Short mmCIF file of C-alpha atoms in Angstrom, two decimals:
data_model
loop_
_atom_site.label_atom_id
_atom_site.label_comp_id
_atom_site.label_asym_id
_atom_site.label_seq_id
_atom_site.Cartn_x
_atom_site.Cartn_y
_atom_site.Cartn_z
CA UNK A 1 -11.47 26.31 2.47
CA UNK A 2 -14.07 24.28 0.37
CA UNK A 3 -12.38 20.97 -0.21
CA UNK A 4 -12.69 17.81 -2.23
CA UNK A 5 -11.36 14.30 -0.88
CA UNK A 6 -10.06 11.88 -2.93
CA UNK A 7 -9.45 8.49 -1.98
CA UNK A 8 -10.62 4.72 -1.72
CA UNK A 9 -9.07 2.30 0.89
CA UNK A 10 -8.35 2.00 4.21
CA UNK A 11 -5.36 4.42 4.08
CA UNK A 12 -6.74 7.44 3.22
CA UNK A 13 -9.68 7.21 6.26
CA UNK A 14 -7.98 9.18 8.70
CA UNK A 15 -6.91 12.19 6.20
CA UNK A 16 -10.78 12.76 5.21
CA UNK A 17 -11.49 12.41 9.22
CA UNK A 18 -8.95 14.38 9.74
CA UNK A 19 -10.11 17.27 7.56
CA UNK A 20 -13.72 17.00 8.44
CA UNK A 21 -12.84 17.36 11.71
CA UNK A 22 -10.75 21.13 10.75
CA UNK A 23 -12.19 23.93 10.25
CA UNK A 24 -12.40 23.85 6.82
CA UNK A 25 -15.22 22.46 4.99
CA UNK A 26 -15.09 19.02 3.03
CA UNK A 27 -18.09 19.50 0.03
CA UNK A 28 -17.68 16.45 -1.47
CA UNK A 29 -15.45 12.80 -1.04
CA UNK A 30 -15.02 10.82 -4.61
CA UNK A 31 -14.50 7.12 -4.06
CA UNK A 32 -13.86 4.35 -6.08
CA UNK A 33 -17.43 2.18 -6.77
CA UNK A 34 -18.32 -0.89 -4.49
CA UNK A 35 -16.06 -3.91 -5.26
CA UNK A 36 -16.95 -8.00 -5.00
CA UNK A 37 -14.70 -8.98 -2.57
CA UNK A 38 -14.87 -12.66 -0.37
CA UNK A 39 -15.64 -16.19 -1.15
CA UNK A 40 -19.45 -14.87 -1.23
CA UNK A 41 -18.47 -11.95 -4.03
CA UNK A 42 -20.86 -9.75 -2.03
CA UNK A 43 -19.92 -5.77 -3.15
CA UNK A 44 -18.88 -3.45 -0.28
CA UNK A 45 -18.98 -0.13 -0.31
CA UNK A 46 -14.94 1.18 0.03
CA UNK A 47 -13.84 2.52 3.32
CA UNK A 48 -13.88 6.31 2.41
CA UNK A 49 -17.45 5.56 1.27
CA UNK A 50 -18.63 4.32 4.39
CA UNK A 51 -16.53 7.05 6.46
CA UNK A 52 -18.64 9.19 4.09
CA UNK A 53 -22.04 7.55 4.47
CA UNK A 54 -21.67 7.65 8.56
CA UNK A 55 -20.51 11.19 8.85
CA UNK A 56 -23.62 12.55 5.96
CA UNK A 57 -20.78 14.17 3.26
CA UNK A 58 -21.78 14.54 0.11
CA UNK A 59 -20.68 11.06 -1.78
CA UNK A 60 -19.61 10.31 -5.27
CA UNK A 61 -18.86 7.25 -6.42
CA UNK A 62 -16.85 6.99 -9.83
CA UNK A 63 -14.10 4.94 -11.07
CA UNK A 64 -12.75 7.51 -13.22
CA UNK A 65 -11.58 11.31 -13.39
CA UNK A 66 -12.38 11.44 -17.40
CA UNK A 67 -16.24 10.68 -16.68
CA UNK A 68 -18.19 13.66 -17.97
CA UNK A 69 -20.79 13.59 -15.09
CA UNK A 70 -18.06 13.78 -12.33
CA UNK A 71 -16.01 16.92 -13.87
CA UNK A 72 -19.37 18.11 -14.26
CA UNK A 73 -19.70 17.73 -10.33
CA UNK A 74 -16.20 18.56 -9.71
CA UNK A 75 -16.82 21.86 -11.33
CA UNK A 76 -20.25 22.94 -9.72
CA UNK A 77 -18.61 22.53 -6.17
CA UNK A 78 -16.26 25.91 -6.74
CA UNK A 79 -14.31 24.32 -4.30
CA UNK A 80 -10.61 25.77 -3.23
CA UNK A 81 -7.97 22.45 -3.23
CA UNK A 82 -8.76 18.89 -3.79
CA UNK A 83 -7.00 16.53 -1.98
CA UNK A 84 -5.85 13.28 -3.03
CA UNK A 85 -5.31 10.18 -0.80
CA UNK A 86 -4.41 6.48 -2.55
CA UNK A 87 -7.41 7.30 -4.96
CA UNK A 88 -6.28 4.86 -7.37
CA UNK A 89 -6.69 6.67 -10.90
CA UNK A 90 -5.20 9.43 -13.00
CA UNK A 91 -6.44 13.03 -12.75
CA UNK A 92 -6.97 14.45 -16.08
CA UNK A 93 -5.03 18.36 -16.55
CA UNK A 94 -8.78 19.36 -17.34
CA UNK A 95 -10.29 18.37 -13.91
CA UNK A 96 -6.40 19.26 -12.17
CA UNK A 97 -7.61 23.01 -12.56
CA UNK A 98 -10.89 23.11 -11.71
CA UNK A 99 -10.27 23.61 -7.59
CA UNK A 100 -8.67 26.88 -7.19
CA UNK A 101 -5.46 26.21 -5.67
CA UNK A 102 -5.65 22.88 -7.39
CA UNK A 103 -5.08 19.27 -5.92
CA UNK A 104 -2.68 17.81 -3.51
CA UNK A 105 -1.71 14.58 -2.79
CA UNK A 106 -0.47 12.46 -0.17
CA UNK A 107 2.08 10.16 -1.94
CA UNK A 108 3.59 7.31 0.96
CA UNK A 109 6.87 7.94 -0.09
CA UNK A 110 10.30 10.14 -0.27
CA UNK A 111 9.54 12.06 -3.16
CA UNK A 112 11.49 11.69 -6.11
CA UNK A 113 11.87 7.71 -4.87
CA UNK A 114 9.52 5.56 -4.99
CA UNK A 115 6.66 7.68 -7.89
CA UNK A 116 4.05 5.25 -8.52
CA UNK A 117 1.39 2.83 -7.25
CA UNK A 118 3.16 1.31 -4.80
CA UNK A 119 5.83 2.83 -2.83
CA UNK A 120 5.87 1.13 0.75
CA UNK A 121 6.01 -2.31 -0.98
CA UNK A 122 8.63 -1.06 -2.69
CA UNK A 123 10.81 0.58 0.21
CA UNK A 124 10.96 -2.54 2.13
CA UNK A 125 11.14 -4.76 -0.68
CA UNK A 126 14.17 -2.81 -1.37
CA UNK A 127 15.77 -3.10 1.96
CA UNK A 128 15.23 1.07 2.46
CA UNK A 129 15.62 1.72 5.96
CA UNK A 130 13.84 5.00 6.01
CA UNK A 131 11.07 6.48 3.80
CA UNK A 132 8.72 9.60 4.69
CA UNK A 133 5.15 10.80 3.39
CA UNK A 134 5.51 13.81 0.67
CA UNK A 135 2.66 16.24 -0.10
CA UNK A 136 2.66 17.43 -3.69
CA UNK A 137 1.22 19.52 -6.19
CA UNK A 138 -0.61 17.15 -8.41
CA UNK A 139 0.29 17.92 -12.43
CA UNK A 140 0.40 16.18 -15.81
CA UNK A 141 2.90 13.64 -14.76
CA UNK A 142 3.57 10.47 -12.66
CA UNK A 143 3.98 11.85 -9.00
CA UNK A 144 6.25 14.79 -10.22
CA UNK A 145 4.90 17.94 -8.81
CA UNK A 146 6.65 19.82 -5.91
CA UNK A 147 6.57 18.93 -2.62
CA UNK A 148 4.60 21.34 0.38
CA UNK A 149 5.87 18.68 3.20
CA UNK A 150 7.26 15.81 3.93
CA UNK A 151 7.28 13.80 7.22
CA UNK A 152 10.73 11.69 7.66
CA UNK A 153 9.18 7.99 8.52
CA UNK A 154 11.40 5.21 9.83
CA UNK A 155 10.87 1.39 8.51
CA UNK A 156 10.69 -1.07 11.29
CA UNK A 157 12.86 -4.35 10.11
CA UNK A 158 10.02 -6.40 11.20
CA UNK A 159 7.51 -4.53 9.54
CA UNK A 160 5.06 -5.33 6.93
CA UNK A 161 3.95 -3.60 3.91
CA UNK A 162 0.09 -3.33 5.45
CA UNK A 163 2.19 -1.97 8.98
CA UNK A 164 3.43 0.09 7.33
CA UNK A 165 0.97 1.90 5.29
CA UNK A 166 -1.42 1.79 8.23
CA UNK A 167 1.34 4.07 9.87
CA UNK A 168 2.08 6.35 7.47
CA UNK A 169 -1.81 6.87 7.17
CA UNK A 170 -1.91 7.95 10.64
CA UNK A 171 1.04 10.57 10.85
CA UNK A 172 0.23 11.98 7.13
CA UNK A 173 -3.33 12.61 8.22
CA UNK A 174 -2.17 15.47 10.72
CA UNK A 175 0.39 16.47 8.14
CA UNK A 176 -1.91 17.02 5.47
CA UNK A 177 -4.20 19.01 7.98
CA UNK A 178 -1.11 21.35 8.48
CA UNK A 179 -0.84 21.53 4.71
CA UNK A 180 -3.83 22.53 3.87
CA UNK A 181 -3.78 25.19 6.57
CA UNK A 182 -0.60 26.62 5.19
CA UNK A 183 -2.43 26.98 1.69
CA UNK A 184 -5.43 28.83 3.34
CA UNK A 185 -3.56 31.18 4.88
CA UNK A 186 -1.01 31.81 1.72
CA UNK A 187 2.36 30.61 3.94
CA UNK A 188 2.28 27.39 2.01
CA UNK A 189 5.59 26.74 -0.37
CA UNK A 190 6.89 24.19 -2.08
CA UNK A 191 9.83 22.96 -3.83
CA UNK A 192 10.21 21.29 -6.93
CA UNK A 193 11.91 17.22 -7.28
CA UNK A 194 15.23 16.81 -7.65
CA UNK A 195 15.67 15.28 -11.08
CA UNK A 196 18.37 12.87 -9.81
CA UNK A 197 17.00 9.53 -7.61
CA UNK A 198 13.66 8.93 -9.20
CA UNK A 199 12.93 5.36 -8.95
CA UNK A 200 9.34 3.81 -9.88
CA UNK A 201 7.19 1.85 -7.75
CA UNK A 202 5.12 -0.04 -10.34
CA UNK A 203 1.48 -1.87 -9.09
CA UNK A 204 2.45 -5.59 -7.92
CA UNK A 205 1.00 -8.45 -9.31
CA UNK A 206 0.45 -11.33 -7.58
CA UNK A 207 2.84 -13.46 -9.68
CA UNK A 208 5.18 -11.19 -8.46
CA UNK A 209 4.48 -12.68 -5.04
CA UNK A 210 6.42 -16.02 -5.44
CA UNK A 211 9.31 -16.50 -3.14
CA UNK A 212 12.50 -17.37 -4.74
CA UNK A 213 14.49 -19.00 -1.64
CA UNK A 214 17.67 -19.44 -3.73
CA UNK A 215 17.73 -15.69 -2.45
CA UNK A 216 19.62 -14.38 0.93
CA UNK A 217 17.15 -14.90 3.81
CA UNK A 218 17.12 -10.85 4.40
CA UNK A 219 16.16 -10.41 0.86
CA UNK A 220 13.28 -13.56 1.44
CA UNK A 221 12.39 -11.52 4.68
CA UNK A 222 12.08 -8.30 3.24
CA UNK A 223 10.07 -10.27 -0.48
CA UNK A 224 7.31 -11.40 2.37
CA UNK A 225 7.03 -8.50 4.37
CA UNK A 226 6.60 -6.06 1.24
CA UNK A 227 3.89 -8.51 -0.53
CA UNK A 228 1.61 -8.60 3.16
CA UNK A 229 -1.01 -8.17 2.78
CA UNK A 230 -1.06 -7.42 -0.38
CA UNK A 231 -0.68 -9.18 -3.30
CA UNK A 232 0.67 -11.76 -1.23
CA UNK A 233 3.36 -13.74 -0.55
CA UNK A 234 3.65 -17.79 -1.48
CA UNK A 235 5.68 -20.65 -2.62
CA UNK A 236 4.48 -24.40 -4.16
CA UNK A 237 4.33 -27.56 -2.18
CA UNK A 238 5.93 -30.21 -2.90
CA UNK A 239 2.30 -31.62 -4.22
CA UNK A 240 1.70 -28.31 -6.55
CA UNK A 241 -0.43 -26.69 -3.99
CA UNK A 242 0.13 -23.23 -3.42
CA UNK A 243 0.98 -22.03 0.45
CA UNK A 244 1.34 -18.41 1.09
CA UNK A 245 3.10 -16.83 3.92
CA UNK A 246 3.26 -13.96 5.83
CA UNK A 247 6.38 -13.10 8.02
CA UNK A 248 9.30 -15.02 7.95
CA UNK A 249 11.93 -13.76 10.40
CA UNK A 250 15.49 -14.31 8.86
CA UNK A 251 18.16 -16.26 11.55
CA UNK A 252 22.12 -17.09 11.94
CA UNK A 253 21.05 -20.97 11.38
CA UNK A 254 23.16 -22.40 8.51
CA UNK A 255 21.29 -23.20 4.85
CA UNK A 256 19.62 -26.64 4.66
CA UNK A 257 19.88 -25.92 1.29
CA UNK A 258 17.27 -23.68 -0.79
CA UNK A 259 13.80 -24.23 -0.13
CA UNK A 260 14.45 -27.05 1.91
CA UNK A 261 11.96 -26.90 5.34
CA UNK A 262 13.20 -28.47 8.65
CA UNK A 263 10.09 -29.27 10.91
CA UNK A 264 10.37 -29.33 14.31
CA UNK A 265 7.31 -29.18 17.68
CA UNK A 266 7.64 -25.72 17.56
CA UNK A 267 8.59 -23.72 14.00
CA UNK A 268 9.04 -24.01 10.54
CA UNK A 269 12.44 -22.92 9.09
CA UNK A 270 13.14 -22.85 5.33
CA UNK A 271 17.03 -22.80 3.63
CA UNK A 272 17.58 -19.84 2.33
CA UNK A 273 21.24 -18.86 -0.06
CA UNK A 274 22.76 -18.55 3.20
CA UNK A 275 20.76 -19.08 6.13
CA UNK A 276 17.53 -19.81 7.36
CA UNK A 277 14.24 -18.16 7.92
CA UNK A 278 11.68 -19.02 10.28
CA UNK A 279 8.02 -19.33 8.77
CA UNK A 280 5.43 -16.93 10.94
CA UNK A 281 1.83 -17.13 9.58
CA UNK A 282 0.71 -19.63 6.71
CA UNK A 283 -2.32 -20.09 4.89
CA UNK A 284 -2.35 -23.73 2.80
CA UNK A 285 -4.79 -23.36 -0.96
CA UNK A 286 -8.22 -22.90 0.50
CA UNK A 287 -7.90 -22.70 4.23
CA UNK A 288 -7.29 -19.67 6.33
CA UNK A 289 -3.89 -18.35 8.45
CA UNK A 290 -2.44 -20.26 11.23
CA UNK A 291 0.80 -20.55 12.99
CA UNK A 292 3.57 -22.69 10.66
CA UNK A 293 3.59 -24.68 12.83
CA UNK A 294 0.79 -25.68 13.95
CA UNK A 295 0.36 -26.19 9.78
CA UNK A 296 2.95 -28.28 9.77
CA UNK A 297 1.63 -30.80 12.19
CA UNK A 298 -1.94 -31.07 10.34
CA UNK A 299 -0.06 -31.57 6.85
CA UNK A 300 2.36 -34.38 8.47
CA UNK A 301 5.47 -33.41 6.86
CA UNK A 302 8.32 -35.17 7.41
CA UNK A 303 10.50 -32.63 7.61
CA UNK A 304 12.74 -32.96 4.53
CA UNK A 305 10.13 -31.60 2.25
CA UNK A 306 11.59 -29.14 -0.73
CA UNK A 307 9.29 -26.03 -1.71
CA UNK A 308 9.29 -24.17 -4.89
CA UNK A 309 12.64 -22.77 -6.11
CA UNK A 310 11.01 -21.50 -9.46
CA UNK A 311 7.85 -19.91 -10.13
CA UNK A 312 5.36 -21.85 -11.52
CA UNK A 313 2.43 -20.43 -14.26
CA UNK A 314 -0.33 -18.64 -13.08
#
């Protein structure tokens, strides 16, 4: 089949691999335009655009579905399915029909829970101890279409949200390919959502990020995992400065009291609601990650320091 890809970060690389690799035949990838990213605000080109640019497919780059130019595009390719991979904007119902069997998508989560921008953060946020990758009929609605597949996926308890994802990438890559086959060949079917269960997994803001210790330390475990890499995890010092963290493994030690650290030659811990959590990687306003630590020892705490209970204004 004549296919167009979808799709922007790092996630949705080995899907377009995948299918370039098949033997169908990918006409054209749409990606999101370069973005300033760094210290240096240099622009990059996204991931799927540089898989793109090294394998010589046809490249668009657009921001959005509703730009005359690209359903212009869209339309000339006569292609059979587009395929959707963590694209990162809405699909008009003009440009939904334009592919002959339409678009599919590969949503990172167990369809009906977790429609929306960001599912994995969500599941382990949530404490969920299973998820799976759902392939759906894209239509006029948030993530509601019916389902061709989906792939059962277990959630480590040490695992974070960018883990995760990277996983899930991987195994949904093959299971699109399978999709897609099952379309060509007309054995493809597909059942519609149950209507009971739907739970939204709204974008993250950074804000969102803080850590509120006066929490259990599984629920401050699982608050750090879902926000790594992305938007981040982080609590206040003691002098206002803002130190983010990623990983903190919860243990049976008692509560020092919330937010409370205890320093010792080898780890961090921090007093949780009712028990402790040991600190993994840090990264103190302006500097880059490093054991806790080894942080610790450069900042000279004594030990007895209190971080942030309540979040503080952005």
């Amino acid at each position: 089949m004549r296919i167009i890809f979808a799709g922007t970060p790092d996630v949705a690389v080995p899907t377009l691999s995948a299918l370039n690799d098949s033997k169908h035949d990918v006409v054209a990838v749409i990606t999101r335009p370069p973005a300033r990213r760094g210290r240096g605000k240099k622009t990059f080109p996204s991931p799927v655009a540089q898989y793109a640019a090294d394998h010589g497919l046809e490249l668009i780059e657009s921001s959005r579905f509703t730009d005359p130019s690209l359903q212009h595009d869209i339309d000339a390719y006569d292609a059979d399915l587009g395929v959707v991979v963590a694209f990162g904007a809405i699909i008009p119902p003009s440009v939904l029909t334009m592919p002959r069997l339409g678009w599919v998508n590969l949503h990172f989560s167990d369809l009906p829970r977790w429609r929306g921008a960001a599912p994995v953060q969500y599941a382990i946020w949530s404490g969920d101890a299973r998820t799976a990758s759902s392939i759906f009929q894209l239509e006029d609605g948030l993530d509601t279409g019916s389902v061709f597949s989906r792939l059962p996926v277990t959630i480590d308890p040490s695992e974070t949200a960018g883990e995760l994802l990277e996983r899930m990438g991987r195994l949904g890559a093959d299971q699109m390919v399978a999709t897609v086959d099952a379309l060509a060949d007309g054995r493809a079917s597909a059942h519609v959502q149950d209507t009971d269960g739907v739970t939204y997994a709204h974008m993250l803001t950074p804000v969102q990020g803080f850590i509120d210790f006066t929490q259990s330390a599984a629920e401050v475990s699982r608050h750090i995992r879902a926000f790594t890499p992305n938007p981040g995890a982080w609590t206040v010092l003691p002098d206002g400065k803002r130190l983010k963290i990623a990983g903190a493994e919860p243990t049976d030690q008692p509560t020092l009291g919330t937010g409370l650290l205890q320093v010792t030659k080898h780890e961090v811990m921090v007093g949780c609601a009712d028990a402790c959590v040991r600190l993994g990687q840090v990264a103190p306003a302006g500097k880059g990650w490093m054991d806790a630590a080894a942080w610790a020892r450069g900042a000279r705490l004594s030990g007895e320091e209190r971080v942030g209970v309540m979040a503080t204004e952005e």
